């Protein structure tokens, strides 16, 4: 065997050894309680800066090989009321991007989240600021946290929606001004992102409404932009029946949609 080949083999072996050492030592370091506390502080600070509101988390635990378990996530709205509380969250990230001081999350799983959404008399909700913060991109603002979500899972969620816009007394039955959903479950796969266009697949979506309505499952694929939304065939499962719908396309004015999405469809 020539010296050149031996040298190449040695270089390759050393490279593999370094990679193996890194792959072993970094996960061990991330299990250290002091480092996990530091992670908790970084995540809290970064998220607060991104959404411009208070974020608090209880504990961060690293799960081998590329998952963070975060307990007790609390997010306030701009009136300092509870907007979102999640007892347990799992975030999967790109392990090798850690060496560039980046947490790039590509999968998120929320367990038993609680959403408290309130719509004011002008039609704005306490969720609007959060959506705007996640949409806006400031090229001068750098962050160690990035979201490139490809898979979204929600288990046993709960949602309260209260509207103060059109308060009309309703004696019984469904009240659109006060909606309570429980046992919300969904799995969504994000297929592609191109500018303002997004394509996703709703693999399953189910919930129960406080008055007894129950959706056992909904599945479809959806493509949306700032001018239209189009679905593939929609399958709806209910406890005693099943419905299949053809594709649906909604078109709307892009400028009006950006201001009031629910009122321009």
PDB file of C-alpha atoms in Angstrom:
ATOM      1  CA  UNK A   1       0.000   0.000   0.000  1.00  0.00           C
ATOM      2  CA  UNK A   2       1.446   3.386  -1.004  1.00  0.00           C
ATOM      3  CA  UNK A   3       2.146   6.152   1.524  1.00  0.00           C
ATOM      4  CA  UNK A   4      -0.465   8.381  -0.160  1.00  0.00           C
ATOM      5  CA  UNK A   5      -3.229   5.830   0.346  1.00  0.00           C
ATOM      6  CA  UNK A   6      -2.163   5.229   3.971  1.00  0.00           C
ATOM      7  CA  UNK A   7      -2.189   8.970   4.616  1.00  0.00           C
ATOM      8  CA  UNK A   8      -5.685   9.299   3.131  1.00  0.00           C
ATOM      9  CA  UNK A   9      -6.946   6.407   5.250  1.00  0.00           C
ATOM     10  CA  UNK A  10      -5.463   7.962   8.400  1.00  0.00           C
ATOM     11  CA  UNK A  11      -7.041  11.342   7.642  1.00  0.00           C
ATOM     12  CA  UNK A  12     -10.421   9.695   7.021  1.00  0.00           C
ATOM     13  CA  UNK A  13     -10.138   7.618  10.218  1.00  0.00           C
ATOM     14  CA  UNK A  14      -9.268  10.705  12.267  1.00  0.00           C
ATOM     15  CA  UNK A  15     -12.195  12.591  10.756  1.00  0.00           C
ATOM     16  CA  UNK A  16     -14.597   9.771  11.629  1.00  0.00           C
ATOM     17  CA  UNK A  17     -13.166   9.637  15.161  1.00  0.00           C
ATOM     18  CA  UNK A  18     -13.698  13.389  15.640  1.00  0.00           C
ATOM     19  CA  UNK A  19     -17.280  13.154  14.383  1.00  0.00           C
ATOM     20  CA  UNK A  20     -17.979  10.228  16.719  1.00  0.00           C
ATOM     21  CA  UNK A  21     -16.501  12.099  19.690  1.00  0.00           C
ATOM     22  CA  UNK A  22     -18.622  15.145  18.925  1.00  0.00           C
ATOM     23  CA  UNK A  23     -21.744  13.014  18.450  1.00  0.00           C
ATOM     24  CA  UNK A  24     -21.155  11.433  21.857  1.00  0.00           C
ATOM     25  CA  UNK A  25     -19.922  14.375  23.944  1.00  0.00           C
ATOM     26  CA  UNK A  26     -22.467  16.978  22.802  1.00  0.00           C
ATOM     27  CA  UNK A  27     -25.524  14.891  23.840  1.00  0.00           C
ATOM     28  CA  UNK A  28     -23.855  14.169  27.182  1.00  0.00           C
ATOM     29  CA  UNK A  29     -23.192  17.881  27.679  1.00  0.00           C
ATOM     30  CA  UNK A  30     -26.798  18.726  26.826  1.00  0.00           C
ATOM     31  CA  UNK A  31     -27.969  16.400  29.613  1.00  0.00           C
ATOM     32  CA  UNK A  32     -26.114  18.529  32.162  1.00  0.00           C
ATOM     33  CA  UNK A  33     -28.557  20.416  34.411  1.00  0.00           C
ATOM     34  CA  UNK A  34     -26.608  23.693  34.228  1.00  0.00           C
ATOM     35  CA  UNK A  35     -26.590  23.590  30.437  1.00  0.00           C
ATOM     36  CA  UNK A  36     -30.297  22.747  30.381  1.00  0.00           C
ATOM     37  CA  UNK A  37     -31.004  25.749  32.635  1.00  0.00           C
ATOM     38  CA  UNK A  38     -28.963  27.890  30.255  1.00  0.00           C
ATOM     39  CA  UNK A  39     -30.989  26.508  27.335  1.00  0.00           C
ATOM     40  CA  UNK A  40     -34.182  27.383  29.175  1.00  0.00           C
ATOM     41  CA  UNK A  41     -33.000  30.984  29.608  1.00  0.00           C
ATOM     42  CA  UNK A  42     -31.939  31.262  25.953  1.00  0.00           C
ATOM     43  CA  UNK A  43     -35.198  29.837  24.613  1.00  0.00           C
ATOM     44  CA  UNK A  44     -37.307  32.067  26.872  1.00  0.00           C
ATOM     45  CA  UNK A  45     -35.367  35.188  25.888  1.00  0.00           C
ATOM     46  CA  UNK A  46     -35.326  34.398  22.166  1.00  0.00           C
ATOM     47  CA  UNK A  47     -39.036  33.569  21.968  1.00  0.00           C
ATOM     48  CA  UNK A  48     -39.940  36.701  23.937  1.00  0.00           C
ATOM     49  CA  UNK A  49     -37.958  38.805  21.459  1.00  0.00           C
ATOM     50  CA  UNK A  50     -39.528  37.093  18.451  1.00  0.00           C
ATOM     51  CA  UNK A  51     -43.163  37.509  19.538  1.00  0.00           C
ATOM     52  CA  UNK A  52     -42.731  40.703  21.639  1.00  0.00           C
ATOM     53  CA  UNK A  53     -44.592  39.289  24.626  1.00  0.00           C
ATOM     54  CA  UNK A  54     -43.897  37.412  27.832  1.00  0.00           C
ATOM     55  CA  UNK A  55     -42.847  33.788  27.498  1.00  0.00           C
ATOM     56  CA  UNK A  56     -42.089  31.552  30.465  1.00  0.00           C
ATOM     57  CA  UNK A  57     -41.028  27.914  30.531  1.00  0.00           C
ATOM     58  CA  UNK A  58     -40.579  25.512  33.411  1.00  0.00           C
ATOM     59  CA  UNK A  59     -37.920  23.013  32.402  1.00  0.00           C
ATOM     60  CA  UNK A  60     -35.928  21.900  29.354  1.00  0.00           C
ATOM     61  CA  UNK A  61     -34.803  18.302  28.968  1.00  0.00           C
ATOM     62  CA  UNK A  62     -32.624  17.007  26.121  1.00  0.00           C
ATOM     63  CA  UNK A  63     -33.701  13.723  24.521  1.00  0.00           C
ATOM     64  CA  UNK A  64     -31.158  11.795  22.469  1.00  0.00           C
ATOM     65  CA  UNK A  65     -30.511  12.416  19.594  1.00  0.00           C
ATOM     66  CA  UNK A  66     -32.161  15.637  18.384  1.00  0.00           C
ATOM     67  CA  UNK A  67     -35.190  16.407  20.579  1.00  0.00           C
ATOM     68  CA  UNK A  68     -35.915  18.918  23.322  1.00  0.00           C
ATOM     69  CA  UNK A  69     -38.698  18.305  25.813  1.00  0.00           C
ATOM     70  CA  UNK A  70     -40.020  21.586  27.213  1.00  0.00           C
ATOM     71  CA  UNK A  71     -42.404  21.637  30.146  1.00  0.00           C
ATOM     72  CA  UNK A  72     -44.843  24.354  31.227  1.00  0.00           C
ATOM     73  CA  UNK A  73     -44.724  26.817  28.306  1.00  0.00           C
ATOM     74  CA  UNK A  74     -46.715  29.958  29.087  1.00  0.00           C
ATOM     75  CA  UNK A  75     -47.360  32.775  26.579  1.00  0.00           C
ATOM     76  CA  UNK A  76     -49.173  36.006  27.411  1.00  0.00           C
ATOM     77  CA  UNK A  77     -51.186  38.163  25.041  1.00  0.00           C
ATOM     78  CA  UNK A  78     -50.637  41.916  24.865  1.00  0.00           C
ATOM     79  CA  UNK A  79     -53.120  42.501  27.676  1.00  0.00           C
ATOM     80  CA  UNK A  80     -51.072  40.208  29.915  1.00  0.00           C
ATOM     81  CA  UNK A  81     -53.742  37.517  29.935  1.00  0.00           C
ATOM     82  CA  UNK A  82     -53.094  33.855  29.147  1.00  0.00           C
ATOM     83  CA  UNK A  83     -52.987  33.192  25.413  1.00  0.00           C
ATOM     84  CA  UNK A  84     -51.395  29.753  25.415  1.00  0.00           C
ATOM     85  CA  UNK A  85     -50.299  27.219  28.020  1.00  0.00           C
ATOM     86  CA  UNK A  86     -48.650  23.915  27.086  1.00  0.00           C
ATOM     87  CA  UNK A  87     -47.775  21.387  29.811  1.00  0.00           C
ATOM     88  CA  UNK A  88     -45.444  19.399  27.559  1.00  0.00           C
ATOM     89  CA  UNK A  89     -43.833  20.161  24.179  1.00  0.00           C
ATOM     90  CA  UNK A  90     -41.396  18.164  22.055  1.00  0.00           C
ATOM     91  CA  UNK A  91     -39.217  19.995  19.519  1.00  0.00           C
ATOM     92  CA  UNK A  92     -37.028  18.152  17.022  1.00  0.00           C
ATOM     93  CA  UNK A  93     -34.065  20.078  15.638  1.00  0.00           C
ATOM     94  CA  UNK A  94     -31.145  19.830  13.207  1.00  0.00           C
ATOM     95  CA  UNK A  95     -28.381  18.402  15.412  1.00  0.00           C
ATOM     96  CA  UNK A  96     -25.439  19.475  13.242  1.00  0.00           C
ATOM     97  CA  UNK A  97     -26.622  23.109  13.089  1.00  0.00           C
ATOM     98  CA  UNK A  98     -25.794  23.309  16.807  1.00  0.00           C
ATOM     99  CA  UNK A  99     -22.175  23.705  15.809  1.00  0.00           C
ATOM    100  CA  UNK A 100     -23.157  26.927  14.044  1.00  0.00           C
ATOM    101  CA  UNK A 101     -24.905  28.138  17.225  1.00  0.00           C
ATOM    102  CA  UNK A 102     -28.334  27.537  15.700  1.00  0.00           C
ATOM    103  CA  UNK A 103     -31.424  25.700  16.898  1.00  0.00           C
ATOM    104  CA  UNK A 104     -33.411  24.991  13.731  1.00  0.00           C
ATOM    105  CA  UNK A 105     -36.624  23.219  14.674  1.00  0.00           C
ATOM    106  CA  UNK A 106     -38.371  21.105  12.020  1.00  0.00           C
ATOM    107  CA  UNK A 107     -40.950  19.167  14.061  1.00  0.00           C
ATOM    108  CA  UNK A 108     -43.165  20.271  16.937  1.00  0.00           C
ATOM    109  CA  UNK A 109     -45.493  18.231  19.141  1.00  0.00           C
ATOM    110  CA  UNK A 110     -47.836  19.932  21.615  1.00  0.00           C
ATOM    111  CA  UNK A 111     -49.396  17.850  24.379  1.00  0.00           C
ATOM    112  CA  UNK A 112     -52.576  19.069  26.118  1.00  0.00           C
ATOM    113  CA  UNK A 113     -52.203  22.720  25.040  1.00  0.00           C
ATOM    114  CA  UNK A 114     -54.774  25.298  26.140  1.00  0.00           C
ATOM    115  CA  UNK A 115     -55.624  28.246  23.849  1.00  0.00           C
ATOM    116  CA  UNK A 116     -57.650  31.213  25.129  1.00  0.00           C
ATOM    117  CA  UNK A 117     -58.573  33.361  22.113  1.00  0.00           C
ATOM    118  CA  UNK A 118     -60.559  36.568  22.488  1.00  0.00           C
ATOM    119  CA  UNK A 119     -61.939  38.702  19.645  1.00  0.00           C
ATOM    120  CA  UNK A 120     -62.567  42.365  20.457  1.00  0.00           C
ATOM    121  CA  UNK A 121     -65.368  44.639  19.179  1.00  0.00           C
ATOM    122  CA  UNK A 122     -63.251  45.612  16.140  1.00  0.00           C
ATOM    123  CA  UNK A 123     -62.781  42.013  15.046  1.00  0.00           C
ATOM    124  CA  UNK A 124     -59.154  41.720  16.142  1.00  0.00           C
ATOM    125  CA  UNK A 125     -58.060  38.786  18.270  1.00  0.00           C
ATOM    126  CA  UNK A 126     -55.400  38.494  20.943  1.00  0.00           C
ATOM    127  CA  UNK A 127     -53.696  35.981  18.607  1.00  0.00           C
ATOM    128  CA  UNK A 128     -53.132  38.478  15.758  1.00  0.00           C
ATOM    129  CA  UNK A 129     -49.934  39.961  17.202  1.00  0.00           C
ATOM    130  CA  UNK A 130     -48.393  36.496  17.496  1.00  0.00           C
ATOM    131  CA  UNK A 131     -49.183  35.605  13.863  1.00  0.00           C
ATOM    132  CA  UNK A 132     -47.745  38.928  12.686  1.00  0.00           C
ATOM    133  CA  UNK A 133     -44.590  38.405  14.734  1.00  0.00           C
ATOM    134  CA  UNK A 134     -44.055  34.945  13.264  1.00  0.00           C
ATOM    135  CA  UNK A 135     -44.652  36.249   9.721  1.00  0.00           C
ATOM    136  CA  UNK A 136     -42.396  39.290   9.899  1.00  0.00           C
ATOM    137  CA  UNK A 137     -38.732  38.912   9.112  1.00  0.00           C
ATOM    138  CA  UNK A 138     -36.185  41.544  10.094  1.00  0.00           C
ATOM    139  CA  UNK A 139     -32.941  40.950   8.154  1.00  0.00           C
ATOM    140  CA  UNK A 140     -30.993  42.909  10.780  1.00  0.00           C
ATOM    141  CA  UNK A 141     -32.298  40.777  13.634  1.00  0.00           C
ATOM    142  CA  UNK A 142     -30.347  37.600  14.282  1.00  0.00           C
ATOM    143  CA  UNK A 143     -31.589  34.746  16.430  1.00  0.00           C
ATOM    144  CA  UNK A 144     -30.190  31.418  17.568  1.00  0.00           C
ATOM    145  CA  UNK A 145     -33.683  29.954  17.137  1.00  0.00           C
ATOM    146  CA  UNK A 146     -35.278  29.327  13.748  1.00  0.00           C
ATOM    147  CA  UNK A 147     -38.469  27.479  12.853  1.00  0.00           C
ATOM    148  CA  UNK A 148     -38.588  25.431   9.663  1.00  0.00           C
ATOM    149  CA  UNK A 149     -41.541  23.277  10.674  1.00  0.00           C
ATOM    150  CA  UNK A 150     -42.276  20.286   8.449  1.00  0.00           C
ATOM    151  CA  UNK A 151     -44.384  18.252  10.889  1.00  0.00           C
ATOM    152  CA  UNK A 152     -46.879  19.554  13.434  1.00  0.00           C
ATOM    153  CA  UNK A 153     -48.640  17.330  15.982  1.00  0.00           C
ATOM    154  CA  UNK A 154     -51.217  18.380  18.577  1.00  0.00           C
ATOM    155  CA  UNK A 155     -52.573  15.966  21.176  1.00  0.00           C
ATOM    156  CA  UNK A 156     -55.618  16.441  23.430  1.00  0.00           C
ATOM    157  CA  UNK A 157     -55.782  20.214  23.040  1.00  0.00           C
ATOM    158  CA  UNK A 158     -58.391  22.599  24.431  1.00  0.00           C
ATOM    159  CA  UNK A 159     -59.580  25.912  22.982  1.00  0.00           C
ATOM    160  CA  UNK A 160     -61.802  28.677  24.334  1.00  0.00           C
ATOM    161  CA  UNK A 161     -62.939  31.333  21.840  1.00  0.00           C
ATOM    162  CA  UNK A 162     -64.845  34.409  23.000  1.00  0.00           C
ATOM    163  CA  UNK A 163     -66.102  37.108  20.612  1.00  0.00           C
ATOM    164  CA  UNK A 164     -67.093  40.562  21.865  1.00  0.00           C
ATOM    165  CA  UNK A 165     -67.885  41.786  18.351  1.00  0.00           C
ATOM    166  CA  UNK A 166     -71.533  40.787  17.994  1.00  0.00           C
ATOM    167  CA  UNK A 167     -72.966  39.992  21.390  1.00  0.00           C
ATOM    168  CA  UNK A 168     -76.446  38.557  20.925  1.00  0.00           C
ATOM    169  CA  UNK A 169     -78.172  36.536  23.638  1.00  0.00           C
ATOM    170  CA  UNK A 170     -78.524  32.869  22.697  1.00  0.00           C
ATOM    171  CA  UNK A 171     -80.696  30.841  25.023  1.00  0.00           C
ATOM    172  CA  UNK A 172     -79.543  27.393  23.948  1.00  0.00           C
ATOM    173  CA  UNK A 173     -77.608  25.458  21.344  1.00  0.00           C
ATOM    174  CA  UNK A 174     -74.469  26.514  19.516  1.00  0.00           C
ATOM    175  CA  UNK A 175     -73.152  29.972  20.430  1.00  0.00           C
ATOM    176  CA  UNK A 176     -70.658  31.316  17.829  1.00  0.00           C
ATOM    177  CA  UNK A 177     -69.577  34.016  20.278  1.00  0.00           C
ATOM    178  CA  UNK A 178     -68.399  31.485  22.834  1.00  0.00           C
ATOM    179  CA  UNK A 179     -66.901  28.306  21.415  1.00  0.00           C
ATOM    180  CA  UNK A 180     -65.290  25.647  23.573  1.00  0.00           C
ATOM    181  CA  UNK A 181     -63.455  22.774  21.921  1.00  0.00           C
ATOM    182  CA  UNK A 182     -61.875  19.860  23.761  1.00  0.00           C
ATOM    183  CA  UNK A 183     -59.927  16.754  22.805  1.00  0.00           C
ATOM    184  CA  UNK A 184     -58.389  18.496  19.771  1.00  0.00           C
ATOM    185  CA  UNK A 185     -55.991  16.241  17.880  1.00  0.00           C
ATOM    186  CA  UNK A 186     -54.212  16.821  14.596  1.00  0.00           C
ATOM    187  CA  UNK A 187     -51.214  15.871  12.486  1.00  0.00           C
ATOM    188  CA  UNK A 188     -50.112  18.207   9.705  1.00  0.00           C
ATOM    189  CA  UNK A 189     -47.277  17.706   7.224  1.00  0.00           C
ATOM    190  CA  UNK A 190     -45.965  20.830   5.507  1.00  0.00           C
ATOM    191  CA  UNK A 191     -45.009  19.847   1.963  1.00  0.00           C
ATOM    192  CA  UNK A 192     -43.519  23.044   0.569  1.00  0.00           C
ATOM    193  CA  UNK A 193     -43.060  26.784   1.028  1.00  0.00           C
ATOM    194  CA  UNK A 194     -42.652  29.091  -1.971  1.00  0.00           C
ATOM    195  CA  UNK A 195     -42.846  32.797  -1.175  1.00  0.00           C
ATOM    196  CA  UNK A 196     -46.398  33.475   0.047  1.00  0.00           C
ATOM    197  CA  UNK A 197     -47.584  30.005  -0.988  1.00  0.00           C
ATOM    198  CA  UNK A 198     -47.781  26.986   1.274  1.00  0.00           C
ATOM    199  CA  UNK A 199     -48.784  23.382   0.602  1.00  0.00           C
ATOM    200  CA  UNK A 200     -49.701  21.034   3.428  1.00  0.00           C
ATOM    201  CA  UNK A 201     -51.456  17.769   4.177  1.00  0.00           C
ATOM    202  CA  UNK A 202     -53.874  17.458   7.089  1.00  0.00           C
ATOM    203  CA  UNK A 203     -53.443  13.790   7.948  1.00  0.00           C
ATOM    204  CA  UNK A 204     -56.013  13.912  10.717  1.00  0.00           C
ATOM    205  CA  UNK A 205     -57.982  16.507  12.652  1.00  0.00           C
ATOM    206  CA  UNK A 206     -60.610  15.855  15.316  1.00  0.00           C
ATOM    207  CA  UNK A 207     -62.348  17.631  18.192  1.00  0.00           C
ATOM    208  CA  UNK A 208     -65.421  17.727  20.428  1.00  0.00           C
ATOM    209  CA  UNK A 209     -67.571  20.836  20.954  1.00  0.00           C
ATOM    210  CA  UNK A 210     -69.155  21.596  24.341  1.00  0.00           C
ATOM    211  CA  UNK A 211     -72.739  21.262  22.994  1.00  0.00           C
ATOM    212  CA  UNK A 212     -72.150  17.724  21.761  1.00  0.00           C
ATOM    213  CA  UNK A 213     -70.935  18.159  18.180  1.00  0.00           C
ATOM    214  CA  UNK A 214     -68.038  15.844  17.401  1.00  0.00           C
ATOM    215  CA  UNK A 215     -65.736  15.619  14.416  1.00  0.00           C
ATOM    216  CA  UNK A 216     -64.054  12.220  14.456  1.00  0.00           C
ATOM    217  CA  UNK A 217     -61.629  12.996  11.643  1.00  0.00           C
ATOM    218  CA  UNK A 218     -60.908  15.355   8.773  1.00  0.00           C
ATOM    219  CA  UNK A 219     -58.218  14.800   6.192  1.00  0.00           C
ATOM    220  CA  UNK A 220     -57.274  16.676   3.032  1.00  0.00           C
ATOM    221  CA  UNK A 221     -54.418  18.433   1.254  1.00  0.00           C
ATOM    222  CA  UNK A 222     -54.359  22.177   0.979  1.00  0.00           C
ATOM    223  CA  UNK A 223     -52.526  24.815  -1.049  1.00  0.00           C
ATOM    224  CA  UNK A 224     -52.820  28.414   0.084  1.00  0.00           C
ATOM    225  CA  UNK A 225     -51.485  31.820  -0.965  1.00  0.00           C
ATOM    226  CA  UNK A 226     -52.461  35.428  -0.275  1.00  0.00           C
ATOM    227  CA  UNK A 227     -55.003  35.291  -3.134  1.00  0.00           C
ATOM    228  CA  UNK A 228     -56.538  31.822  -2.915  1.00  0.00           C
ATOM    229  CA  UNK A 229     -56.864  28.558  -1.020  1.00  0.00           C
ATOM    230  CA  UNK A 230     -57.521  25.228  -2.715  1.00  0.00           C
ATOM    231  CA  UNK A 231     -58.099  21.800  -1.190  1.00  0.00           C
ATOM    232  CA  UNK A 232     -58.043  18.308  -2.593  1.00  0.00           C
ATOM    233  CA  UNK A 233     -60.849  15.870  -1.775  1.00  0.00           C
ATOM    234  CA  UNK A 234     -62.022  16.357   1.815  1.00  0.00           C
ATOM    235  CA  UNK A 235     -63.011  13.394   3.973  1.00  0.00           C
ATOM    236  CA  UNK A 236     -65.114  14.075   7.065  1.00  0.00           C
ATOM    237  CA  UNK A 237     -65.794  11.374   9.633  1.00  0.00           C
ATOM    238  CA  UNK A 238     -68.481  11.752  12.313  1.00  0.00           C
ATOM    239  CA  UNK A 239     -69.488   9.264  15.021  1.00  0.00           C
ATOM    240  CA  UNK A 240     -72.425   7.981  12.945  1.00  0.00           C
ATOM    241  CA  UNK A 241     -71.615   9.045   9.386  1.00  0.00           C
ATOM    242  CA  UNK A 242     -68.971   9.856   6.779  1.00  0.00           C
ATOM    243  CA  UNK A 243     -68.913  12.591   4.124  1.00  0.00           C
ATOM    244  CA  UNK A 244     -66.646  13.032   1.104  1.00  0.00           C
ATOM    245  CA  UNK A 245     -66.404  16.388  -0.636  1.00  0.00           C
ATOM    246  CA  UNK A 246     -64.690  17.315  -3.871  1.00  0.00           C
ATOM    247  CA  UNK A 247     -61.977  19.943  -4.115  1.00  0.00           C
ATOM    248  CA  UNK A 248     -62.834  23.449  -2.907  1.00  0.00           C
ATOM    249  CA  UNK A 249     -61.242  26.706  -4.037  1.00  0.00           C
ATOM    250  CA  UNK A 250     -61.607  30.065  -2.278  1.00  0.00           C
ATOM    251  CA  UNK A 251     -60.435  33.307  -3.876  1.00  0.00           C
ATOM    252  CA  UNK A 252     -60.051  36.626  -2.115  1.00  0.00           C
ATOM    253  CA  UNK A 253     -58.480  40.071  -2.340  1.00  0.00           C
ATOM    254  CA  UNK A 254     -54.893  39.783  -1.095  1.00  0.00           C
ATOM    255  CA  UNK A 255     -54.708  43.252   0.508  1.00  0.00           C
ATOM    256  CA  UNK A 256     -57.995  42.891   2.382  1.00  0.00           C
ATOM    257  CA  UNK A 257     -57.081  39.332   3.356  1.00  0.00           C
ATOM    258  CA  UNK A 258     -53.882  40.472   5.073  1.00  0.00           C
ATOM    259  CA  UNK A 259     -55.944  42.803   7.285  1.00  0.00           C
ATOM    260  CA  UNK A 260     -59.067  40.711   7.927  1.00  0.00           C
ATOM    261  CA  UNK A 261     -58.617  37.126   6.672  1.00  0.00           C
ATOM    262  CA  UNK A 262     -61.919  35.742   8.011  1.00  0.00           C
ATOM    263  CA  UNK A 263     -64.007  38.551   6.505  1.00  0.00           C
ATOM    264  CA  UNK A 264     -62.626  38.514   2.957  1.00  0.00           C
ATOM    265  CA  UNK A 265     -63.236  34.860   2.009  1.00  0.00           C
TER     266      UNK A 265
END
